Amino acid sequence: MLTNIEFNKSLKKYISFSMNVYTKYFIKINKLDILYKIFDHFKSLPIIILGNGTNTIFLKDFLGLIIINNIKYISFIKKNKYYYLHVGSGINWNDLVLYSIKNNIYGLENLAMIPGKVGAAPIFNIGAYGLEIKNICKYVDILDIKRRKIIRFNKNKCKFKYRNSKLGNLSSRYIIIYLGLKLPIKWKPLINYYKLKNINIKKCNPRYIYNFISNLRKKNIPNYKKINNSGSFFKNLTLNKSKIIKILNKYSNVPYSLISKYKFRIPTGWLIDKCDFKGFRIGNVCVDSNNSAIITNYGSINNDIIFLIKFIYYKIYIKFNIKISLEVLIYFYNNRINLNDIS
Ligand SMILES: Cc1cc2nc3c(=O)[nH]c(=O)nc-3n(C[C@H](O)[C@H](O)[C@H](O)COP(=O)(O)OP(=O)(O)OC[C@H]3O[C@@H](n4cnc5c(N)ncnc54)[C@H](O)[C@@H]3O)c2cc1C
């Protein structure tokens, strides 16, 4: 029996953008075996499993079932030159980072304070301050509900890309259950990212880096528990050499980084800034006045956010001849939409 199903539940508390939309059915889970019962019971309805809802927006009520994943488990072994961690997908990412530091396992500190759960981390190949999941992932264990079987995707099978992976295209019958990480026992600080240039090399230890990055994040990213937001709304851009040269000819101070011989990355927040959107507001949604990559929500209805996204998209296209894409997942009723659908 599924006794803890709730009906017509507001998602406001479960989505960091915090729009007042409802889901027809809602359940929180902390054990794996209940998933079979849930999928049997709701097999004719759309189902979405969420972690902390920090990369998801619903524009309209969801006419299906939302599952909140609280499956918590962590273990690790030490073998040869590495630590191997096996982590349940319902653990908060930052709790994992703190747990590893407490157990003298280092290498996650650059990913301090990312507010999602472990399950979504490989889907988006989360990254910050020079480190991405793809650098440390060993495997992802996925439950195939239909075949009642756990399948292991090793790192190569995940096909990690910038804020993306093959895991994002799997249907809802596949649930990420565990993430396997591989971290060298011998720790080397990862501090060549340009925003870490003020790190005091003499003080440099994992806890210091964790605190340093946490402080930077507190200054640059609004706390979503106080100001509703979904982190960077758009993906940063990967550009080829001729494109970056064109921009450099006009703006010599573009903050770009080299990602391969011919590919460069520039922050989309910088483009948004250059289009004078800093602090720009439509209705109750606003481009953050401190960090233009972030859109904040002061109680919007869905039209506000659609207008704002369209406006930003077209202005950047007209000024730079560049098409930007969403980092946040947007649902319209039961379907995921992208910028082409709304532009
Ligand atoms: C303030 C703020 C700062 C942020 N900073 C960063 C940052 O520095 N770097 C970065 O990369 N991201 C950042 N993000 C984005 C976000 O935190 C990450 O993308 C995170 O991984 C999302 O996790 P979540 O649990 O909230 O995912 P959710 O939004 O709950 O889910 C996202 C998607 O993943 C799917 N999913 C979730 N769990 C599972 C599962 N177990 N099995 C199958 N599918 C699943 C969901 O169905 C949904 O489609 C930030 C967000 C905020 C609000």
Tab-separated table of C-alpha atoms and ligand atoms in Angstrom:
chain	number	residue	atom	x	y	z
A	1	MET	CA	0.000	0.000	0.000
A	2	LEU	CA	1.207	3.497	-0.836
A	3	THR	CA	0.026	5.316	2.246
A	4	ASN	CA	2.089	8.481	1.988
A	5	ILE	CA	0.892	9.688	-1.419
A	6	GLU	CA	-0.273	13.318	-1.337
A	7	PHE	CA	-2.712	14.911	-3.787
A	8	ASN	CA	-2.700	18.356	-5.427
A	9	LYS	CA	0.475	19.340	-3.645
A	10	SER	CA	2.162	22.722	-4.122
A	11	LEU	CA	5.737	22.432	-5.446
A	12	LYS	CA	6.769	25.837	-4.074
A	13	LYS	CA	8.882	24.290	-1.292
A	14	TYR	CA	10.455	21.639	-3.542
A	15	ILE	CA	11.725	23.852	-6.395
A	16	SER	CA	14.385	26.484	-5.673
A	17	PHE	CA	12.811	28.882	-8.229
A	18	SER	CA	9.743	28.447	-6.042
A	19	MET	CA	6.825	29.020	-8.397
A	20	ASN	CA	3.416	28.285	-7.011
A	21	VAL	CA	2.503	25.327	-9.217
A	22	TYR	CA	0.905	22.064	-8.184
A	23	THR	CA	1.462	18.405	-8.893
A	24	LYS	CA	-1.442	15.994	-9.064
A	25	TYR	CA	0.366	13.342	-7.002
A	26	PHE	CA	3.411	13.615	-4.750
A	27	ILE	CA	5.510	11.197	-2.692
A	28	LYS	CA	8.817	11.240	-0.803
A	29	ILE	CA	10.865	8.039	-0.823
A	30	ASN	CA	13.810	6.835	1.226
A	31	LYS	CA	13.955	3.184	0.120
A	32	LEU	CA	14.587	1.602	-3.213
A	33	ASP	CA	11.975	-1.175	-3.172
A	34	ILE	CA	9.035	1.218	-2.903
A	35	LEU	CA	9.877	2.499	-6.402
A	36	TYR	CA	8.524	-0.720	-7.969
A	37	LYS	CA	5.194	-0.299	-6.187
A	38	ILE	CA	5.000	3.354	-7.208
A	39	PHE	CA	5.691	2.669	-10.880
A	40	ASP	CA	3.206	-0.250	-10.908
A	41	HIS	CA	0.532	1.887	-9.315
A	42	PHE	CA	1.049	4.991	-11.501
A	43	LYS	CA	2.070	3.279	-14.732
A	44	SER	CA	-0.307	5.299	-16.909
A	45	LEU	CA	0.865	8.685	-15.580
A	46	PRO	CA	3.962	10.807	-16.264
A	47	ILE	CA	6.464	10.514	-13.405
A	48	ILE	CA	9.405	12.765	-12.510
A	49	ILE	CA	11.917	12.069	-9.765
A	50	LEU	CA	13.445	15.178	-8.206
A	51	GLY	CA	16.339	15.807	-5.864
A	52	ASN	CA	16.297	19.350	-4.474
A	53	GLY	CA	14.599	20.934	-7.498
A	54	THR	CA	17.492	23.380	-7.964
A	55	ASN	CA	17.705	22.936	-11.725
A	56	THR	CA	14.027	22.515	-12.569
A	57	ILE	CA	11.167	24.915	-13.210
A	58	PHE	CA	7.494	24.108	-13.781
A	59	LEU	CA	5.556	26.755	-15.698
A	60	LYS	CA	2.209	24.992	-15.243
A	61	ASP	CA	0.772	22.397	-12.893
A	62	PHE	CA	2.247	18.930	-13.377
A	63	LEU	CA	-0.472	16.413	-14.164
A	64	GLY	CA	1.379	13.361	-12.923
A	65	LEU	CA	3.467	12.139	-9.995
A	66	ILE	CA	6.502	13.895	-8.495
A	67	ILE	CA	8.808	11.678	-6.439
A	68	ILE	CA	11.239	13.353	-4.031
A	69	ASN	CA	14.335	11.206	-3.654
A	70	ASN	CA	15.677	10.803	-0.119
A	71	ILE	CA	17.609	7.539	-0.643
A	72	LYS	CA	20.629	8.076	1.590
A	73	TYR	CA	23.693	5.842	1.718
A	74	ILE	CA	27.475	6.398	1.714
A	75	SER	CA	30.330	3.918	1.909
A	76	PHE	CA	33.940	3.977	0.815
A	77	ILE	CA	36.943	1.723	0.443
A	78	LYS	CA	40.647	2.448	0.123
A	79	LYS	CA	42.379	0.432	-2.567
A	80	ASN	CA	45.834	0.863	-4.081
A	81	LYS	CA	46.213	4.595	-4.650
A	82	TYR	CA	42.538	5.574	-4.515
A	83	TYR	CA	39.445	6.009	-2.389
A	84	TYR	CA	36.281	4.614	-3.976
A	85	LEU	CA	33.017	6.133	-2.771
A	86	HIS	CA	29.592	4.579	-3.357
A	87	VAL	CA	26.921	7.219	-2.716
A	88	GLY	CA	23.101	7.098	-2.622
A	89	SER	CA	21.395	9.496	-5.035
A	90	GLY	CA	19.249	11.138	-2.330
A	91	ILE	CA	22.222	12.557	-0.402
A	92	ASN	CA	22.669	16.328	-0.601
A	93	TRP	CA	25.740	17.022	-2.718
A	94	ASN	CA	27.264	19.384	-0.171
A	95	ASP	CA	26.767	16.836	2.643
A	96	LEU	CA	28.836	14.422	0.566
A	97	VAL	CA	31.604	17.019	0.161
A	98	LEU	CA	31.650	17.643	3.937
A	99	TYR	CA	31.488	13.912	4.726
A	100	SER	CA	34.492	13.242	2.496
A	101	ILE	CA	36.574	16.024	4.080
A	102	LYS	CA	35.657	14.742	7.567
A	103	ASN	CA	36.895	11.284	6.566
A	104	ASN	CA	40.155	12.665	5.126
A	105	ILE	CA	39.076	11.914	1.562
A	106	TYR	CA	39.935	14.905	-0.554
A	107	GLY	CA	39.242	16.111	-4.072
A	108	LEU	CA	35.597	17.230	-3.882
A	109	GLU	CA	36.234	20.585	-2.184
A	110	ASN	CA	36.050	22.626	-5.432
A	111	LEU	CA	32.418	21.498	-5.752
A	112	ALA	CA	31.503	22.995	-2.357
A	113	MET	CA	27.971	24.271	-1.788
A	114	ILE	CA	26.321	23.100	-5.018
A	115	PRO	CA	22.768	22.801	-3.723
A	116	GLY	CA	21.430	19.724	-5.587
A	117	LYS	CA	21.375	16.059	-4.628
A	118	VAL	CA	23.847	13.403	-5.757
A	119	GLY	CA	21.414	11.841	-8.295
A	120	ALA	CA	21.361	14.880	-10.582
A	121	ALA	CA	25.121	15.530	-10.357
A	122	PRO	CA	26.155	13.161	-13.188
A	123	ILE	CA	23.110	14.091	-15.318
A	124	PHE	CA	24.361	17.677	-15.574
A	125	ASN	CA	28.037	16.882	-15.129
A	126	ILE	CA	27.974	19.522	-12.390
A	127	GLY	CA	31.036	21.663	-12.176
A	128	ALA	CA	32.589	24.658	-10.478
A	129	TYR	CA	35.995	26.251	-9.942
A	130	GLY	CA	37.838	24.019	-12.401
A	131	LEU	CA	36.349	20.626	-11.442
A	132	GLU	CA	33.532	18.602	-13.026
A	133	ILE	CA	31.919	15.272	-12.141
A	134	LYS	CA	33.467	13.753	-15.265
A	135	ASN	CA	36.918	14.185	-13.652
A	136	ILE	CA	36.039	11.984	-10.654
A	137	CYS	CA	33.154	9.712	-11.701
A	138	LYS	CA	33.795	5.964	-11.826
A	139	TYR	CA	30.236	4.774	-12.523
A	140	VAL	CA	26.542	5.572	-12.211
A	141	ASP	CA	24.126	2.842	-11.052
A	142	ILE	CA	20.701	3.141	-12.644
A	143	LEU	CA	17.570	1.235	-11.721
A	144	ASP	CA	15.642	0.071	-14.773
A	145	ILE	CA	12.139	-0.076	-13.332
A	146	LYS	CA	10.702	-2.134	-16.192
A	147	ARG	CA	13.319	-4.876	-16.032
A	148	ARG	CA	13.691	-4.556	-12.229
A	149	LYS	CA	17.416	-4.488	-12.589
A	150	ILE	CA	20.295	-2.151	-11.694
A	151	ILE	CA	22.482	-1.324	-14.686
A	152	ARG	CA	25.952	0.141	-14.257
A	153	PHE	CA	27.041	2.929	-16.618
A	154	ASN	CA	30.799	3.312	-16.397
A	155	LYS	CA	32.255	6.776	-16.891
A	156	ASN	CA	32.685	6.417	-20.674
A	157	LYS	CA	29.119	5.259	-21.178
A	158	CYS	CA	27.833	8.418	-19.432
A	159	LYS	CA	29.216	10.537	-22.329
A	160	PHE	CA	29.825	13.582	-20.176
A	161	LYS	CA	29.763	16.966	-21.883
A	162	TYR	CA	29.607	20.526	-20.591
A	163	ARG	CA	26.603	20.550	-18.142
A	164	ASN	CA	25.189	17.555	-19.945
A	165	SER	CA	25.492	13.788	-20.314
A	166	LYS	CA	23.751	10.827	-21.870
A	167	LEU	CA	21.916	10.343	-18.555
A	168	GLY	CA	19.778	13.413	-19.273
A	169	ASN	CA	18.147	11.664	-22.235
A	170	LEU	CA	17.008	8.533	-20.418
A	171	SER	CA	13.271	7.965	-20.018
A	172	SER	CA	11.613	8.220	-16.613
A	173	ARG	CA	11.704	4.443	-16.127
A	174	TYR	CA	15.436	4.816	-15.353
A	175	ILE	CA	16.267	6.115	-11.884
A	176	ILE	CA	19.792	6.969	-10.773
A	177	ILE	CA	20.369	5.115	-7.520
A	178	TYR	CA	24.086	5.341	-6.766
A	179	LEU	CA	27.080	7.346	-7.924
A	180	GLY	CA	30.578	5.846	-7.771
A	181	LEU	CA	33.516	8.245	-7.345
A	182	LYS	CA	37.259	7.631	-7.562
A	183	LEU	CA	39.574	10.032	-5.711
A	184	PRO	CA	43.361	9.758	-5.388
A	185	ILE	CA	44.628	9.187	-1.822
A	186	LYS	CA	47.480	11.577	-2.522
A	187	TRP	CA	45.807	14.970	-2.636
A	188	LYS	CA	46.836	17.737	-5.019
A	189	PRO	CA	45.051	21.096	-4.791
A	190	LEU	CA	43.213	22.176	-7.940
A	191	ILE	CA	43.705	25.923	-7.880
A	192	ASN	CA	44.538	27.082	-11.393
A	193	TYR	CA	40.987	28.300	-12.101
A	194	TYR	CA	41.122	32.088	-12.623
A	195	LYS	CA	38.740	32.859	-9.754
A	196	LEU	CA	41.072	31.056	-7.310
A	197	LYS	CA	44.103	33.241	-7.964
A	198	ASN	CA	43.885	34.825	-4.476
A	199	ILE	CA	44.222	31.503	-2.674
A	200	ASN	CA	46.979	31.618	-0.090
A	201	ILE	CA	49.223	28.773	-1.216
A	202	LYS	CA	50.821	28.464	2.246
A	203	LYS	CA	47.465	27.847	3.917
A	204	CYS	CA	46.267	25.580	1.152
A	205	ASN	CA	44.542	22.446	2.476
A	206	PRO	CA	41.188	20.882	1.473
A	207	ARG	CA	39.234	22.525	4.315
A	208	TYR	CA	40.760	25.926	3.462
A	209	ILE	CA	39.774	25.518	-0.222
A	210	TYR	CA	36.255	24.442	0.809
A	211	ASN	CA	35.896	27.583	2.956
A	212	PHE	CA	37.503	29.861	0.356
A	213	ILE	CA	35.121	28.661	-2.370
A	214	SER	CA	32.103	28.727	-0.041
A	215	ASN	CA	32.861	32.376	0.764
A	216	LEU	CA	33.214	33.262	-2.921
A	217	ARG	CA	29.901	31.562	-3.652
A	218	LYS	CA	28.156	33.380	-0.806
A	219	LYS	CA	29.330	36.696	-2.292
A	220	ASN	CA	28.412	35.879	-5.904
A	221	ILE	CA	25.311	33.686	-5.780
A	222	PRO	CA	22.108	34.641	-3.957
A	223	ASN	CA	21.073	32.137	-1.290
A	224	TYR	CA	18.141	30.340	-2.902
A	225	LYS	CA	16.558	29.719	0.493
A	226	LYS	CA	16.114	33.492	0.829
A	227	ILE	CA	15.908	34.651	-2.809
A	228	ASN	CA	14.306	32.126	-5.178
A	229	ASN	CA	16.628	31.179	-8.034
A	230	SER	CA	17.986	28.208	-10.002
A	231	GLY	CA	21.667	29.146	-10.190
A	232	SER	CA	22.964	29.939	-13.697
A	233	PHE	CA	19.918	30.068	-15.909
A	234	PHE	CA	21.792	29.688	-19.218
A	235	LYS	CA	24.758	27.512	-20.133
A	236	ASN	CA	28.095	29.223	-20.615
A	237	LEU	CA	29.125	29.368	-24.252
A	238	THR	CA	31.689	27.356	-26.120
A	239	LEU	CA	32.978	29.358	-29.085
A	240	ASN	CA	35.461	28.727	-31.876
A	241	LYS	CA	38.484	30.918	-32.522
A	242	SER	CA	36.986	33.179	-35.203
A	243	LYS	CA	33.948	33.932	-33.048
A	244	ILE	CA	35.986	34.799	-29.961
A	245	ILE	CA	38.306	37.018	-32.046
A	246	LYS	CA	35.284	38.927	-33.356
A	247	ILE	CA	34.119	39.582	-29.803
A	248	LEU	CA	37.650	40.422	-28.604
A	249	ASN	CA	37.985	43.026	-31.363
A	250	LYS	CA	35.067	44.869	-29.840
A	251	TYR	CA	35.526	44.056	-26.143
A	252	SER	CA	39.139	43.431	-25.160
A	253	ASN	CA	38.136	42.475	-21.592
A	254	VAL	CA	36.029	39.373	-22.394
A	255	PRO	CA	36.600	36.882	-19.532
A	256	TYR	CA	37.249	33.802	-21.664
A	257	SER	CA	39.052	30.553	-20.878
A	258	LEU	CA	40.715	28.117	-23.242
A	259	ILE	CA	39.136	24.655	-23.159
A	260	SER	CA	40.973	23.031	-26.062
A	261	LYS	CA	43.236	24.142	-28.879
A	262	TYR	CA	40.438	25.810	-30.854
A	263	LYS	CA	37.629	26.112	-28.311
A	264	PHE	CA	37.001	28.917	-25.851
A	265	ARG	CA	34.429	29.337	-23.102
A	266	ILE	CA	32.837	32.631	-22.126
A	267	PRO	CA	30.356	33.202	-19.325
A	268	THR	CA	26.842	33.873	-20.639
A	269	GLY	CA	26.401	36.181	-17.643
A	270	TRP	CA	28.961	38.504	-19.265
A	271	LEU	CA	26.923	38.652	-22.515
A	272	ILE	CA	23.752	39.320	-20.503
A	273	ASP	CA	25.602	42.122	-18.725
A	274	LYS	CA	26.769	43.641	-22.000
A	275	CYS	CA	23.145	43.735	-23.150
A	276	ASP	CA	22.346	45.904	-20.091
A	277	PHE	CA	20.174	43.352	-18.333
A	278	LYS	CA	21.791	43.624	-14.889
A	279	GLY	CA	18.926	44.208	-12.436
A	280	PHE	CA	16.369	44.192	-15.291
A	281	ARG	CA	12.940	43.137	-14.104
A	282	ILE	CA	9.749	41.950	-15.777
A	283	GLY	CA	6.880	41.547	-13.335
A	284	ASN	CA	8.279	39.454	-10.537
A	285	VAL	CA	11.340	37.986	-12.241
A	286	CYS	CA	14.629	39.799	-12.304
A	287	VAL	CA	18.166	39.431	-13.659
A	288	ASP	CA	20.230	39.468	-10.464
A	289	SER	CA	21.919	42.843	-9.989
A	290	ASN	CA	25.120	41.237	-8.693
A	291	ASN	CA	25.378	38.203	-11.006
A	292	SER	CA	23.698	38.436	-14.425
A	293	ALA	CA	23.850	34.670	-14.980
A	294	ILE	CA	21.126	34.303	-12.354
A	295	ILE	CA	17.424	35.049	-12.626
A	296	THR	CA	15.602	35.588	-9.352
A	297	ASN	CA	11.918	35.065	-8.723
A	298	TYR	CA	9.903	37.278	-6.399
A	299	GLY	CA	6.627	35.436	-6.914
A	300	SER	CA	6.119	35.287	-10.657
A	301	ILE	CA	3.480	33.767	-12.817
A	302	ASN	CA	4.861	31.855	-15.789
A	303	ASN	CA	4.428	34.612	-18.425
A	304	ASP	CA	6.974	36.850	-16.709
A	305	ILE	CA	9.750	34.303	-16.975
A	306	ILE	CA	8.895	33.438	-20.591
A	307	PHE	CA	9.020	37.128	-21.617
A	308	LEU	CA	12.301	37.670	-19.802
A	309	ILE	CA	13.980	34.595	-21.310
A	310	LYS	CA	12.825	35.549	-24.821
A	311	PHE	CA	14.015	39.113	-24.393
A	312	ILE	CA	17.483	38.023	-23.209
A	313	TYR	CA	17.761	35.381	-25.943
A	314	TYR	CA	16.918	37.804	-28.796
A	315	LYS	CA	18.975	40.712	-27.505
A	316	ILE	CA	22.089	38.527	-27.270
A	317	TYR	CA	21.380	37.088	-30.712
A	318	ILE	CA	21.025	40.544	-32.263
A	319	LYS	CA	24.080	42.031	-30.520
A	320	PHE	CA	26.509	39.082	-30.760
A	321	ASN	CA	24.959	36.755	-33.360
A	322	ILE	CA	25.112	33.987	-30.746
A	323	LYS	CA	22.315	31.627	-29.698
A	324	ILE	CA	22.311	30.828	-25.998
A	325	SER	CA	20.776	27.711	-24.436
A	326	LEU	CA	19.127	26.878	-21.138
A	327	GLU	CA	20.941	25.229	-18.238
A	328	VAL	CA	17.717	24.982	-16.215
A	329	LEU	CA	15.111	22.359	-17.194
A	330	ILE	CA	11.725	23.923	-17.883
A	331	TYR	CA	8.485	21.928	-17.850
A	332	PHE	CA	5.267	23.168	-19.448
A	333	TYR	CA	2.567	20.915	-17.991
A	334	ASN	CA	4.117	17.443	-18.469
A	335	ASN	CA	6.596	18.272	-21.236
A	336	ARG	CA	10.124	19.549	-21.128
A	337	ILE	CA	10.627	22.569	-23.382
A	338	ASN	CA	13.721	24.299	-24.707
A	339	LEU	CA	14.470	27.768	-26.022
A	340	ASN	CA	13.401	26.892	-29.576
A	341	ASP	CA	9.926	26.037	-28.284
A	342	ILE	CA	9.530	29.437	-26.682
A	343	SER	CA	11.489	31.716	-28.998
B	1	LIG	C1	22.041	28.720	-6.006
B	1	LIG	C2	22.426	27.653	-7.010
B	1	LIG	C3	23.764	27.449	-7.335
B	1	LIG	C4	24.127	26.449	-8.249
B	1	LIG	N1	25.454	26.264	-8.539
B	1	LIG	C5	25.819	25.321	-9.429
B	1	LIG	C6	27.198	25.122	-9.757
B	1	LIG	O1	28.088	25.771	-9.230
B	1	LIG	N2	27.512	24.174	-10.671
B	1	LIG	C7	26.554	23.411	-11.269
B	1	LIG	O2	26.911	22.557	-12.094
B	1	LIG	N3	25.238	23.566	-10.974
B	1	LIG	C8	24.850	24.498	-10.079
B	1	LIG	N4	23.521	24.677	-9.778
B	1	LIG	C9	22.493	23.872	-10.474
B	1	LIG	C10	21.986	22.636	-9.697
B	1	LIG	O3	22.222	22.731	-8.313
B	1	LIG	C11	22.622	21.359	-10.223
B	1	LIG	O4	22.290	21.156	-11.578
B	1	LIG	C12	22.174	20.134	-9.413
B	1	LIG	O5	22.867	19.003	-9.860
B	1	LIG	C13	20.672	19.868	-9.501
B	1	LIG	O6	20.357	18.907	-8.506
B	1	LIG	P1	18.883	18.718	-7.976
B	1	LIG	O7	18.885	17.570	-7.050
B	1	LIG	O8	18.370	19.988	-7.412
B	1	LIG	O9	18.140	18.377	-9.350
B	1	LIG	P2	16.590	18.547	-9.662
B	1	LIG	O10	16.336	19.938	-10.144
B	1	LIG	O11	15.772	18.028	-8.542
B	1	LIG	O12	16.443	17.552	-10.896
B	1	LIG	C14	16.970	17.918	-12.142
B	1	LIG	C15	16.675	16.832	-13.175
B	1	LIG	O13	17.372	15.649	-12.838
B	1	LIG	C16	16.483	14.544	-12.788
B	1	LIG	N5	16.853	13.703	-11.655
B	1	LIG	C17	17.142	14.120	-10.404
B	1	LIG	N6	17.457	13.060	-9.629
B	1	LIG	C18	17.348	11.959	-10.414
B	1	LIG	C19	17.541	10.553	-10.194
B	1	LIG	N7	17.901	10.065	-9.008
B	1	LIG	N8	17.341	9.705	-11.243
B	1	LIG	C20	16.962	10.169	-12.459
B	1	LIG	N9	16.762	11.488	-12.718
B	1	LIG	C21	16.955	12.368	-11.711
B	1	LIG	C22	15.117	15.159	-12.546
B	1	LIG	O14	14.088	14.326	-13.040
B	1	LIG	C23	15.198	16.456	-13.272
B	1	LIG	O15	14.891	16.246	-14.630
B	1	LIG	C24	23.127	25.658	-8.859
B	1	LIG	C25	21.777	25.865	-8.520
B	1	LIG	C26	21.435	26.851	-7.599
B	1	LIG	C27	19.985	27.046	-7.218
